[in-house]
Amino acid sequence: MQNILIATVMFLFASPASRGNDFVPENLYASPIEGRWDITAVDSGKEYPSWLEVWHSGLHMLVGRFVGGSGSARPISKINFSDGKLSFSIPPQWEAEDKDVVVEGTLEGDILTGTMVTPNGKIHTWVGRRAPSLRRAKQPVWGKPITLFNGKDLKGWHALGETNQWKAESGILRSPKPGSNLATDQTFTDFKLHIEFRYPKESNSGVYLRGRYEVQVADSKGMEPSNVLLGGVYGFISPAEMLAKNPGEWQSYDITLVGRMITVVINGKKAICDQEIPGITGGALDSREDEPGPIYLQGDHGTIEYRNIVITPAK
């Protein structure tokens, strides 16, 4: 029995030439669909971003994860790909309906096109392009700090919805009730961001970097670290420990983003150290990851306050 096991392992790890071409599993080596895809979907004439990652699991299976217009990254247990045709389905997440999301697509060169049927039965078309690596050849040289909030008014910011509930009061940027998200007029690429925040019990917000990657802000004191709680890059990266203070206390983030690599310091203690953000998170403004983007603050979930917002861009 031991000899059979050893022979099997040697076969699996032998080179293709030593096995003979007739014995090489068709899907053992990289499939052209593998990798990360930045997707733009269209619903009733309106564009919204999405994201897909595909990789091998074992010899024959393709698996992955998917981010839609909202929510977190969802695992895909099986991705079908043959003759340039892609298909998979995933269960609903925050949707009210109980039907699966069904995705079909066609690969031509480095472009994916297809349709997506959502749990409510709507059919969306979409186009996917290979996501950029965003690797930097050298360390950034930092410029001068920029104060993003002047403490007096909303100059330099704009609401992302029809109504703007945000107020500037006594040096504090407040969203007293759920409403619009708020974004900077300026856009940024690589930067260091300092921002302070305060929330009441059970409230929820988020800080979006380049308008695409959410660092979660949520009442999380006493909970286990999670990528959907305070300090997490939503759906992707969990902090090393839960560093949340009590509701009603001022807290701080010091975030460094260079390419895809992020470091997050929570209340003065490092919680994420130079980790890669794989792709956009739910609620992203777009999926054009190679472009600069704004800082945006989530105001559509709960009451939240921010202050002392300072960004130091890379030169």
PDB file of C-alpha atoms in Angstrom:
ATOM      1  CA  MET A   1       0.000   0.000   0.000  1.00  0.00           C
ATOM      2  CA  GLN A   2       2.859   2.374   0.898  1.00  0.00           C
ATOM      3  CA  ASN A   3       4.543   1.733  -2.464  1.00  0.00           C
ATOM      4  CA  ILE A   4       1.307   2.577  -4.312  1.00  0.00           C
ATOM      5  CA  LEU A   5       0.969   5.849  -2.365  1.00  0.00           C
ATOM      6  CA  ILE A   6       4.578   6.822  -3.120  1.00  0.00           C
ATOM      7  CA  ALA A   7       4.126   6.008  -6.808  1.00  0.00           C
ATOM      8  CA  THR A   8       0.947   8.106  -6.957  1.00  0.00           C
ATOM      9  CA  VAL A   9       2.650  11.117  -5.369  1.00  0.00           C
ATOM     10  CA  MET A  10       5.616  10.780  -7.748  1.00  0.00           C
ATOM     11  CA  PHE A  11       3.223  10.696 -10.706  1.00  0.00           C
ATOM     12  CA  LEU A  12       1.369  13.829  -9.605  1.00  0.00           C
ATOM     13  CA  PHE A  13       4.544  15.846  -9.157  1.00  0.00           C
ATOM     14  CA  ALA A  14       6.424  14.501 -12.182  1.00  0.00           C
ATOM     15  CA  SER A  15       6.986  16.773 -15.185  1.00  0.00           C
ATOM     16  CA  PRO A  16       4.534  16.514 -18.107  1.00  0.00           C
ATOM     17  CA  ALA A  17       7.244  15.069 -20.319  1.00  0.00           C
ATOM     18  CA  SER A  18       8.082  12.272 -17.876  1.00  0.00           C
ATOM     19  CA  ARG A  19       4.407  11.276 -17.561  1.00  0.00           C
ATOM     20  CA  GLY A  20       3.628  11.185 -21.229  1.00  0.00           C
ATOM     21  CA  ASN A  21       1.139  13.607 -22.793  1.00  0.00           C
ATOM     22  CA  ASP A  22      -1.690  11.078 -22.722  1.00  0.00           C
ATOM     23  CA  PHE A  23      -1.674  11.108 -18.916  1.00  0.00           C
ATOM     24  CA  VAL A  24      -1.574  14.848 -18.183  1.00  0.00           C
ATOM     25  CA  PRO A  25      -4.937  15.990 -16.750  1.00  0.00           C
ATOM     26  CA  GLU A  26      -6.369  18.610 -19.071  1.00  0.00           C
ATOM     27  CA  ASN A  27      -6.950  21.195 -16.343  1.00  0.00           C
ATOM     28  CA  LEU A  28      -3.799  20.651 -14.248  1.00  0.00           C
ATOM     29  CA  TYR A  29      -2.052  23.709 -15.661  1.00  0.00           C
ATOM     30  CA  ALA A  30      -3.177  27.311 -15.864  1.00  0.00           C
ATOM     31  CA  SER A  31      -6.489  27.859 -17.602  1.00  0.00           C
ATOM     32  CA  PRO A  32      -6.880  31.114 -19.567  1.00  0.00           C
ATOM     33  CA  ILE A  33      -9.789  32.077 -17.333  1.00  0.00           C
ATOM     34  CA  GLU A  34      -7.681  32.017 -14.170  1.00  0.00           C
ATOM     35  CA  GLY A  35      -6.800  35.274 -12.467  1.00  0.00           C
ATOM     36  CA  ARG A  36      -8.636  38.395 -11.341  1.00  0.00           C
ATOM     37  CA  TRP A  37     -11.190  40.262 -13.428  1.00  0.00           C
ATOM     38  CA  ASP A  38     -12.509  43.798 -12.973  1.00  0.00           C
ATOM     39  CA  ILE A  39     -16.110  43.776 -14.165  1.00  0.00           C
ATOM     40  CA  THR A  40     -18.559  46.486 -15.173  1.00  0.00           C
ATOM     41  CA  ALA A  41     -22.181  45.390 -15.247  1.00  0.00           C
ATOM     42  CA  VAL A  42     -25.137  47.300 -16.697  1.00  0.00           C
ATOM     43  CA  ASP A  43     -28.564  47.416 -15.077  1.00  0.00           C
ATOM     44  CA  SER A  44     -31.270  49.512 -16.776  1.00  0.00           C
ATOM     45  CA  GLY A  45     -28.625  51.643 -18.438  1.00  0.00           C
ATOM     46  CA  LYS A  46     -26.719  52.252 -15.202  1.00  0.00           C
ATOM     47  CA  GLU A  47     -23.215  50.855 -14.689  1.00  0.00           C
ATOM     48  CA  TYR A  48     -22.076  49.265 -11.459  1.00  0.00           C
ATOM     49  CA  PRO A  49     -18.809  47.505 -10.569  1.00  0.00           C
ATOM     50  CA  SER A  50     -18.164  43.868  -9.846  1.00  0.00           C
ATOM     51  CA  TRP A  51     -15.157  41.545  -9.514  1.00  0.00           C
ATOM     52  CA  LEU A  52     -14.235  37.910 -10.110  1.00  0.00           C
ATOM     53  CA  GLU A  53     -11.264  35.731  -9.192  1.00  0.00           C
ATOM     54  CA  VAL A  54     -10.687  32.227 -10.582  1.00  0.00           C
ATOM     55  CA  TRP A  55      -8.113  29.624  -9.545  1.00  0.00           C
ATOM     56  CA  HIS A  56      -7.517  25.865  -9.519  1.00  0.00           C
ATOM     57  CA  SER A  57      -8.511  23.525  -6.728  1.00  0.00           C
ATOM     58  CA  GLY A  58      -6.691  20.244  -7.230  1.00  0.00           C
ATOM     59  CA  LEU A  59      -6.415  18.617 -10.633  1.00  0.00           C
ATOM     60  CA  HIS A  60      -9.678  19.331 -12.389  1.00  0.00           C
ATOM     61  CA  MET A  61     -11.731  21.913 -10.541  1.00  0.00           C
ATOM     62  CA  LEU A  62     -11.926  25.674 -10.978  1.00  0.00           C
ATOM     63  CA  VAL A  63     -13.172  27.643  -7.979  1.00  0.00           C
ATOM     64  CA  GLY A  64     -13.153  31.320  -7.063  1.00  0.00           C
ATOM     65  CA  ARG A  65     -14.865  34.262  -5.435  1.00  0.00           C
ATOM     66  CA  PHE A  66     -17.134  37.031  -6.621  1.00  0.00           C
ATOM     67  CA  VAL A  67     -18.018  40.560  -5.503  1.00  0.00           C
ATOM     68  CA  GLY A  68     -21.249  42.138  -6.682  1.00  0.00           C
ATOM     69  CA  GLY A  69     -22.520  45.679  -6.413  1.00  0.00           C
ATOM     70  CA  SER A  70     -22.923  45.315  -2.658  1.00  0.00           C
ATOM     71  CA  GLY A  71     -22.022  42.903   0.107  1.00  0.00           C
ATOM     72  CA  SER A  72     -18.776  41.022   0.621  1.00  0.00           C
ATOM     73  CA  ALA A  73     -16.742  38.588  -1.465  1.00  0.00           C
ATOM     74  CA  ARG A  74     -18.697  35.360  -1.992  1.00  0.00           C
ATOM     75  CA  PRO A  75     -17.017  31.964  -2.514  1.00  0.00           C
ATOM     76  CA  ILE A  76     -17.716  30.061  -5.735  1.00  0.00           C
ATOM     77  CA  SER A  77     -17.571  26.305  -5.166  1.00  0.00           C
ATOM     78  CA  LYS A  78     -17.365  25.371  -8.856  1.00  0.00           C
ATOM     79  CA  ILE A  79     -16.677  27.338 -12.034  1.00  0.00           C
ATOM     80  CA  ASN A  80     -17.358  25.686 -15.364  1.00  0.00           C
ATOM     81  CA  PHE A  81     -15.072  26.668 -18.248  1.00  0.00           C
ATOM     82  CA  SER A  82     -14.845  24.939 -21.610  1.00  0.00           C
ATOM     83  CA  ASP A  83     -14.302  26.137 -25.188  1.00  0.00           C
ATOM     84  CA  GLY A  84     -14.135  29.741 -24.017  1.00  0.00           C
ATOM     85  CA  LYS A  85     -17.462  29.535 -22.157  1.00  0.00           C
ATOM     86  CA  LEU A  86     -17.734  30.371 -18.448  1.00  0.00           C
ATOM     87  CA  SER A  87     -20.594  29.660 -16.044  1.00  0.00           C
ATOM     88  CA  PHE A  88     -21.209  29.477 -12.320  1.00  0.00           C
ATOM     89  CA  SER A  89     -23.906  30.150  -9.745  1.00  0.00           C
ATOM     90  CA  ILE A  90     -23.777  31.383  -6.164  1.00  0.00           C
ATOM     91  CA  PRO A  91     -26.443  31.678  -3.466  1.00  0.00           C
ATOM     92  CA  PRO A  92     -27.912  35.078  -2.609  1.00  0.00           C
ATOM     93  CA  GLN A  93     -26.286  37.130   0.140  1.00  0.00           C
ATOM     94  CA  TRP A  94     -28.123  40.340   1.073  1.00  0.00           C
ATOM     95  CA  GLU A  95     -30.767  39.973  -1.608  1.00  0.00           C
ATOM     96  CA  ALA A  96     -34.331  39.467  -0.358  1.00  0.00           C
ATOM     97  CA  GLU A  97     -35.035  36.660  -2.835  1.00  0.00           C
ATOM     98  CA  ASP A  98     -33.837  33.069  -2.353  1.00  0.00           C
ATOM     99  CA  LYS A  99     -32.759  32.286  -5.932  1.00  0.00           C
ATOM    100  CA  ASP A 100     -29.103  31.953  -6.978  1.00  0.00           C
ATOM    101  CA  VAL A 101     -27.103  34.489  -8.904  1.00  0.00           C
ATOM    102  CA  VAL A 102     -26.360  32.841 -12.279  1.00  0.00           C
ATOM    103  CA  VAL A 103     -23.402  34.081 -14.315  1.00  0.00           C
ATOM    104  CA  GLU A 104     -22.468  33.132 -17.883  1.00  0.00           C
ATOM    105  CA  GLY A 105     -19.695  34.549 -20.028  1.00  0.00           C
ATOM    106  CA  THR A 106     -17.433  34.179 -23.026  1.00  0.00           C
ATOM    107  CA  LEU A 107     -13.672  34.738 -23.074  1.00  0.00           C
ATOM    108  CA  GLU A 108     -12.117  36.338 -26.142  1.00  0.00           C
ATOM    109  CA  GLY A 109      -8.488  37.296 -25.667  1.00  0.00           C
ATOM    110  CA  ASP A 110      -8.314  39.225 -22.401  1.00  0.00           C
ATOM    111  CA  ILE A 111     -11.957  40.324 -22.484  1.00  0.00           C
ATOM    112  CA  LEU A 112     -14.856  38.560 -20.775  1.00  0.00           C
ATOM    113  CA  THR A 113     -18.421  39.377 -21.741  1.00  0.00           C
ATOM    114  CA  GLY A 114     -21.594  37.845 -20.477  1.00  0.00           C
ATOM    115  CA  THR A 115     -24.878  38.002 -18.610  1.00  0.00           C
ATOM    116  CA  MET A 116     -25.826  37.827 -14.958  1.00  0.00           C
ATOM    117  CA  VAL A 117     -29.248  36.796 -13.710  1.00  0.00           C
ATOM    118  CA  THR A 118     -29.875  38.190 -10.225  1.00  0.00           C
ATOM    119  CA  PRO A 119     -32.157  36.576  -7.596  1.00  0.00           C
ATOM    120  CA  ASN A 120     -35.011  38.924  -8.586  1.00  0.00           C
ATOM    121  CA  GLY A 121     -34.848  37.626 -12.166  1.00  0.00           C
ATOM    122  CA  LYS A 122     -33.239  40.688 -13.763  1.00  0.00           C
ATOM    123  CA  ILE A 123     -30.720  40.024 -16.529  1.00  0.00           C
ATOM    124  CA  HIS A 124     -27.639  42.272 -16.550  1.00  0.00           C
ATOM    125  CA  THR A 125     -24.939  42.372 -19.192  1.00  0.00           C
ATOM    126  CA  TRP A 126     -21.326  42.765 -18.147  1.00  0.00           C
ATOM    127  CA  VAL A 127     -17.776  43.189 -19.435  1.00  0.00           C
ATOM    128  CA  GLY A 128     -14.677  42.022 -17.567  1.00  0.00           C
ATOM    129  CA  ARG A 129     -11.027  42.937 -18.065  1.00  0.00           C
ATOM    130  CA  ARG A 130      -7.978  41.538 -16.352  1.00  0.00           C
ATOM    131  CA  ALA A 131      -7.298  43.389 -13.117  1.00  0.00           C
ATOM    132  CA  PRO A 132      -3.974  45.237 -12.911  1.00  0.00           C
ATOM    133  CA  SER A 133      -1.325  43.967 -10.497  1.00  0.00           C
ATOM    134  CA  LEU A 134      -0.693  47.467  -9.041  1.00  0.00           C
ATOM    135  CA  ARG A 135       2.784  46.363  -7.934  1.00  0.00           C
ATOM    136  CA  ARG A 136       5.085  49.299  -7.285  1.00  0.00           C
ATOM    137  CA  ALA A 137       8.720  49.198  -8.433  1.00  0.00           C
ATOM    138  CA  LYS A 138       9.935  51.297  -5.497  1.00  0.00           C
ATOM    139  CA  GLN A 139       8.853  52.670  -2.154  1.00  0.00           C
ATOM    140  CA  PRO A 140       6.834  55.899  -2.256  1.00  0.00           C
ATOM    141  CA  VAL A 141       8.218  59.328  -1.455  1.00  0.00           C
ATOM    142  CA  TRP A 142       5.591  61.139   0.563  1.00  0.00           C
ATOM    143  CA  GLY A 143       4.374  64.629  -0.238  1.00  0.00           C
ATOM    144  CA  LYS A 144       2.841  67.235   2.024  1.00  0.00           C
ATOM    145  CA  PRO A 145      -0.154  66.379   4.231  1.00  0.00           C
ATOM    146  CA  ILE A 146      -3.533  67.678   3.031  1.00  0.00           C
ATOM    147  CA  THR A 147      -6.342  68.434   5.467  1.00  0.00           C
ATOM    148  CA  LEU A 148      -9.472  67.045   3.789  1.00  0.00           C
ATOM    149  CA  PHE A 149     -12.041  68.403   6.251  1.00  0.00           C
ATOM    150  CA  ASN A 150     -11.695  72.013   7.386  1.00  0.00           C
ATOM    151  CA  GLY A 151     -14.018  71.566  10.365  1.00  0.00           C
ATOM    152  CA  LYS A 152     -16.361  74.358   9.240  1.00  0.00           C
ATOM    153  CA  ASP A 153     -18.195  73.228   6.112  1.00  0.00           C
ATOM    154  CA  LEU A 154     -18.283  70.563   3.379  1.00  0.00           C
ATOM    155  CA  LYS A 155     -15.882  72.331   1.021  1.00  0.00           C
ATOM    156  CA  GLY A 156     -13.937  69.719  -0.920  1.00  0.00           C
ATOM    157  CA  TRP A 157     -16.639  67.062  -0.524  1.00  0.00           C
ATOM    158  CA  HIS A 158     -19.795  66.079  -2.396  1.00  0.00           C
ATOM    159  CA  ALA A 159     -22.712  63.788  -1.647  1.00  0.00           C
ATOM    160  CA  LEU A 160     -23.102  60.644  -3.736  1.00  0.00           C
ATOM    161  CA  GLY A 161     -26.885  60.561  -3.396  1.00  0.00           C
ATOM    162  CA  GLU A 162     -29.815  62.849  -4.072  1.00  0.00           C
ATOM    163  CA  THR A 163     -30.038  64.137  -0.503  1.00  0.00           C
ATOM    164  CA  ASN A 164     -27.137  65.206   1.674  1.00  0.00           C
ATOM    165  CA  GLN A 165     -27.613  64.647   5.410  1.00  0.00           C
ATOM    166  CA  TRP A 166     -23.944  65.368   6.273  1.00  0.00           C
ATOM    167  CA  LYS A 167     -23.213  68.399   8.473  1.00  0.00           C
ATOM    168  CA  ALA A 168     -20.083  70.198   9.672  1.00  0.00           C
ATOM    169  CA  GLU A 169     -20.483  71.158  13.324  1.00  0.00           C
ATOM    170  CA  SER A 170     -17.750  72.300  15.750  1.00  0.00           C
ATOM    171  CA  GLY A 171     -14.959  70.536  13.875  1.00  0.00           C
ATOM    172  CA  ILE A 172     -16.956  67.330  13.394  1.00  0.00           C
ATOM    173  CA  LEU A 173     -18.279  65.873  10.138  1.00  0.00           C
ATOM    174  CA  ARG A 174     -21.601  64.305  11.124  1.00  0.00           C
ATOM    175  CA  SER A 175     -24.116  62.024   9.460  1.00  0.00           C
ATOM    176  CA  PRO A 176     -26.987  62.105  11.990  1.00  0.00           C
ATOM    177  CA  LYS A 177     -29.098  59.549  10.121  1.00  0.00           C
ATOM    178  CA  PRO A 178     -28.729  57.131   7.197  1.00  0.00           C
ATOM    179  CA  GLY A 179     -28.615  58.891   3.832  1.00  0.00           C
ATOM    180  CA  SER A 180     -26.024  59.634   1.183  1.00  0.00           C
ATOM    181  CA  ASN A 181     -22.386  58.611   1.145  1.00  0.00           C
ATOM    182  CA  LEU A 182     -19.852  61.436   0.975  1.00  0.00           C
ATOM    183  CA  ALA A 183     -16.757  61.645  -1.243  1.00  0.00           C
ATOM    184  CA  THR A 184     -13.810  63.973  -1.658  1.00  0.00           C
ATOM    185  CA  ASP A 185     -13.638  66.109  -4.784  1.00  0.00           C
ATOM    186  CA  GLN A 186      -9.961  65.205  -5.090  1.00  0.00           C
ATOM    187  CA  THR A 187      -8.758  61.762  -6.136  1.00  0.00           C
ATOM    188  CA  PHE A 188      -5.681  59.914  -4.913  1.00  0.00           C
ATOM    189  CA  THR A 189      -3.481  56.949  -5.820  1.00  0.00           C
ATOM    190  CA  ASP A 190      -1.029  55.958  -3.061  1.00  0.00           C
ATOM    191  CA  PHE A 191      -1.300  57.679   0.307  1.00  0.00           C
ATOM    192  CA  LYS A 192      -1.267  57.669   4.087  1.00  0.00           C
ATOM    193  CA  LEU A 193      -4.617  58.561   5.675  1.00  0.00           C
ATOM    194  CA  HIS A 194      -5.365  59.598   9.240  1.00  0.00           C
ATOM    195  CA  ILE A 195      -9.028  59.732  10.208  1.00  0.00           C
ATOM    196  CA  GLU A 196     -10.885  59.733  13.524  1.00  0.00           C
ATOM    197  CA  PHE A 197     -14.424  58.459  14.034  1.00  0.00           C
ATOM    198  CA  ARG A 198     -17.120  57.970  16.640  1.00  0.00           C
ATOM    199  CA  TYR A 199     -20.315  55.932  16.466  1.00  0.00           C
ATOM    200  CA  PRO A 200     -23.227  55.106  18.763  1.00  0.00           C
ATOM    201  CA  LYS A 201     -24.074  51.567  19.805  1.00  0.00           C
ATOM    202  CA  GLU A 202     -24.651  49.130  16.912  1.00  0.00           C
ATOM    203  CA  SER A 203     -23.942  51.729  14.223  1.00  0.00           C
ATOM    204  CA  ASN A 204     -22.062  51.063  11.015  1.00  0.00           C
ATOM    205  CA  SER A 205     -20.055  53.032   8.445  1.00  0.00           C
ATOM    206  CA  GLY A 206     -16.910  52.599   6.369  1.00  0.00           C
ATOM    207  CA  VAL A 207     -13.938  54.423   4.882  1.00  0.00           C
ATOM    208  CA  TYR A 208     -13.464  53.716   1.167  1.00  0.00           C
ATOM    209  CA  LEU A 209      -9.948  54.046  -0.242  1.00  0.00           C
ATOM    210  CA  ARG A 210      -9.774  55.229  -3.870  1.00  0.00           C
ATOM    211  CA  GLY A 211     -13.544  54.810  -3.698  1.00  0.00           C
ATOM    212  CA  ARG A 212     -13.086  51.024  -4.105  1.00  0.00           C
ATOM    213  CA  TYR A 213     -11.772  49.361  -0.953  1.00  0.00           C
ATOM    214  CA  GLU A 214     -13.772  49.623   2.267  1.00  0.00           C
ATOM    215  CA  VAL A 215     -12.136  49.579   5.677  1.00  0.00           C
ATOM    216  CA  GLN A 216     -15.048  48.747   7.937  1.00  0.00           C
ATOM    217  CA  VAL A 217     -16.218  51.040  10.729  1.00  0.00           C
ATOM    218  CA  ALA A 218     -18.655  49.249  13.033  1.00  0.00           C
ATOM    219  CA  ASP A 219     -19.493  48.779  16.703  1.00  0.00           C
ATOM    220  CA  SER A 220     -17.371  45.675  17.389  1.00  0.00           C
ATOM    221  CA  LYS A 221     -16.063  45.868  20.971  1.00  0.00           C
ATOM    222  CA  GLY A 222     -15.546  42.401  22.475  1.00  0.00           C
ATOM    223  CA  MET A 223     -16.059  40.515  19.192  1.00  0.00           C
ATOM    224  CA  GLU A 224     -13.597  38.219  17.447  1.00  0.00           C
ATOM    225  CA  PRO A 225     -11.577  39.848  14.627  1.00  0.00           C
ATOM    226  CA  SER A 226     -13.367  39.621  11.292  1.00  0.00           C
ATOM    227  CA  ASN A 227     -13.101  41.075   7.816  1.00  0.00           C
ATOM    228  CA  VAL A 228     -16.628  42.457   8.185  1.00  0.00           C
ATOM    229  CA  LEU A 229     -16.072  44.151  11.564  1.00  0.00           C
ATOM    230  CA  LEU A 230     -13.980  47.107  12.732  1.00  0.00           C
ATOM    231  CA  GLY A 231     -10.588  47.254  11.037  1.00  0.00           C
ATOM    232  CA  GLY A 232     -11.397  44.696   8.353  1.00  0.00           C
ATOM    233  CA  VAL A 233     -10.961  45.281   4.634  1.00  0.00           C
ATOM    234  CA  TYR A 234     -14.532  44.291   3.931  1.00  0.00           C
ATOM    235  CA  GLY A 235     -14.844  40.645   2.961  1.00  0.00           C
ATOM    236  CA  PHE A 236     -11.110  40.171   2.363  1.00  0.00           C
ATOM    237  CA  ILE A 237      -8.691  40.936   5.231  1.00  0.00           C
ATOM    238  CA  SER A 238      -9.237  40.579   8.982  1.00  0.00           C
ATOM    239  CA  PRO A 239      -7.299  42.586  11.565  1.00  0.00           C
ATOM    240  CA  ALA A 240      -4.878  40.633  13.747  1.00  0.00           C
ATOM    241  CA  GLU A 241      -6.908  41.512  16.836  1.00  0.00           C
ATOM    242  CA  MET A 242     -10.058  43.388  17.776  1.00  0.00           C
ATOM    243  CA  LEU A 243      -9.002  46.871  18.900  1.00  0.00           C
ATOM    244  CA  ALA A 244     -12.399  48.557  19.029  1.00  0.00           C
ATOM    245  CA  LYS A 245     -13.254  50.943  21.848  1.00  0.00           C
ATOM    246  CA  ASN A 246     -16.677  51.395  23.370  1.00  0.00           C
ATOM    247  CA  PRO A 247     -19.427  53.132  21.386  1.00  0.00           C
ATOM    248  CA  GLY A 248     -19.346  56.877  21.960  1.00  0.00           C
ATOM    249  CA  GLU A 249     -15.539  57.030  22.222  1.00  0.00           C
ATOM    250  CA  TRP A 250     -13.347  58.644  19.574  1.00  0.00           C
ATOM    251  CA  GLN A 251     -11.210  56.158  17.667  1.00  0.00           C
ATOM    252  CA  SER A 252      -8.650  56.449  14.880  1.00  0.00           C
ATOM    253  CA  TYR A 253      -7.356  54.813  11.737  1.00  0.00           C
ATOM    254  CA  ASP A 254      -3.918  55.366  10.259  1.00  0.00           C
ATOM    255  CA  ILE A 255      -4.029  53.661   6.877  1.00  0.00           C
ATOM    256  CA  THR A 256      -1.247  53.318   4.320  1.00  0.00           C
ATOM    257  CA  LEU A 257      -2.200  52.193   0.811  1.00  0.00           C
ATOM    258  CA  VAL A 258       0.502  51.566  -1.810  1.00  0.00           C
ATOM    259  CA  GLY A 259      -0.728  49.752  -4.900  1.00  0.00           C
ATOM    260  CA  ARG A 260      -2.781  46.903  -3.436  1.00  0.00           C
ATOM    261  CA  MET A 261      -0.760  46.713  -0.225  1.00  0.00           C
ATOM    262  CA  ILE A 262      -2.455  48.041   2.889  1.00  0.00           C
ATOM    263  CA  THR A 263      -1.395  48.636   6.477  1.00  0.00           C
ATOM    264  CA  VAL A 264      -4.027  49.581   9.059  1.00  0.00           C
ATOM    265  CA  VAL A 265      -3.250  50.998  12.499  1.00  0.00           C
ATOM    266  CA  ILE A 266      -6.280  51.072  14.807  1.00  0.00           C
ATOM    267  CA  ASN A 267      -6.180  53.327  17.845  1.00  0.00           C
ATOM    268  CA  GLY A 268      -2.389  53.432  17.673  1.00  0.00           C
ATOM    269  CA  LYS A 269      -1.806  49.682  17.268  1.00  0.00           C
ATOM    270  CA  LYS A 270      -0.971  47.909  14.002  1.00  0.00           C
ATOM    271  CA  ALA A 271      -3.733  45.466  13.045  1.00  0.00           C
ATOM    272  CA  ILE A 272      -3.049  44.787   9.340  1.00  0.00           C
ATOM    273  CA  CYS A 273       0.554  44.833   8.143  1.00  0.00           C
ATOM    274  CA  ASP A 274       1.291  45.205   4.435  1.00  0.00           C
ATOM    275  CA  GLN A 275      -1.417  42.851   3.173  1.00  0.00           C
ATOM    276  CA  GLU A 276      -2.694  42.642  -0.405  1.00  0.00           C
ATOM    277  CA  ILE A 277      -6.231  43.759  -1.223  1.00  0.00           C
ATOM    278  CA  PRO A 278      -7.310  41.299  -3.947  1.00  0.00           C
ATOM    279  CA  GLY A 279     -10.018  43.449  -5.526  1.00  0.00           C
ATOM    280  CA  ILE A 280     -12.832  45.904  -5.047  1.00  0.00           C
ATOM    281  CA  THR A 281     -15.238  45.532  -2.146  1.00  0.00           C
ATOM    282  CA  GLY A 282     -19.008  45.821  -2.298  1.00  0.00           C
ATOM    283  CA  GLY A 283     -20.174  49.418  -2.613  1.00  0.00           C
ATOM    284  CA  ALA A 284     -17.199  50.470  -4.755  1.00  0.00           C
ATOM    285  CA  LEU A 285     -17.764  53.430  -7.054  1.00  0.00           C
ATOM    286  CA  ASP A 286     -16.220  51.640 -10.029  1.00  0.00           C
ATOM    287  CA  SER A 287     -13.905  48.736 -10.905  1.00  0.00           C
ATOM    288  CA  ARG A 288     -11.212  50.765 -12.690  1.00  0.00           C
ATOM    289  CA  GLU A 289      -8.499  49.759 -10.264  1.00  0.00           C
ATOM    290  CA  ASP A 290      -5.654  51.320 -12.239  1.00  0.00           C
ATOM    291  CA  GLU A 291      -7.102  54.824 -11.784  1.00  0.00           C
ATOM    292  CA  PRO A 292      -6.930  57.196  -8.797  1.00  0.00           C
ATOM    293  CA  GLY A 293     -10.076  57.584  -6.741  1.00  0.00           C
ATOM    294  CA  PRO A 294     -11.573  59.604  -3.878  1.00  0.00           C
ATOM    295  CA  ILE A 295     -11.845  58.944  -0.182  1.00  0.00           C
ATOM    296  CA  TYR A 296     -15.491  58.261   0.514  1.00  0.00           C
ATOM    297  CA  LEU A 297     -17.334  57.860   3.775  1.00  0.00           C
ATOM    298  CA  GLN A 298     -20.302  55.552   4.114  1.00  0.00           C
ATOM    299  CA  GLY A 299     -23.375  57.382   5.353  1.00  0.00           C
ATOM    300  CA  ASP A 300     -26.167  55.059   4.224  1.00  0.00           C
ATOM    301  CA  HIS A 301     -26.015  52.605   7.155  1.00  0.00           C
ATOM    302  CA  GLY A 302     -26.116  54.453  10.466  1.00  0.00           C
ATOM    303  CA  THR A 303     -25.208  57.492  12.527  1.00  0.00           C
ATOM    304  CA  ILE A 304     -21.506  58.334  12.310  1.00  0.00           C
ATOM    305  CA  GLU A 305     -19.084  61.177  13.062  1.00  0.00           C
ATOM    306  CA  TYR A 306     -15.618  61.882  11.624  1.00  0.00           C
ATOM    307  CA  ARG A 307     -12.942  64.468  12.356  1.00  0.00           C
ATOM    308  CA  ASN A 308      -9.231  65.222  11.804  1.00  0.00           C
ATOM    309  CA  ILE A 309      -9.125  63.796   8.279  1.00  0.00           C
ATOM    310  CA  VAL A 310      -5.618  64.225   6.855  1.00  0.00           C
ATOM    311  CA  ILE A 311      -4.130  62.543   3.791  1.00  0.00           C
ATOM    312  CA  THR A 312      -0.477  62.446   2.736  1.00  0.00           C
ATOM    313  CA  PRO A 313      -0.239  61.510  -0.958  1.00  0.00           C
ATOM    314  CA  ALA A 314       2.778  59.907  -2.559  1.00  0.00           C
ATOM    315  CA  LYS A 315       4.646  62.221  -4.920  1.00  0.00           C
TER     316      LYS A 315
END
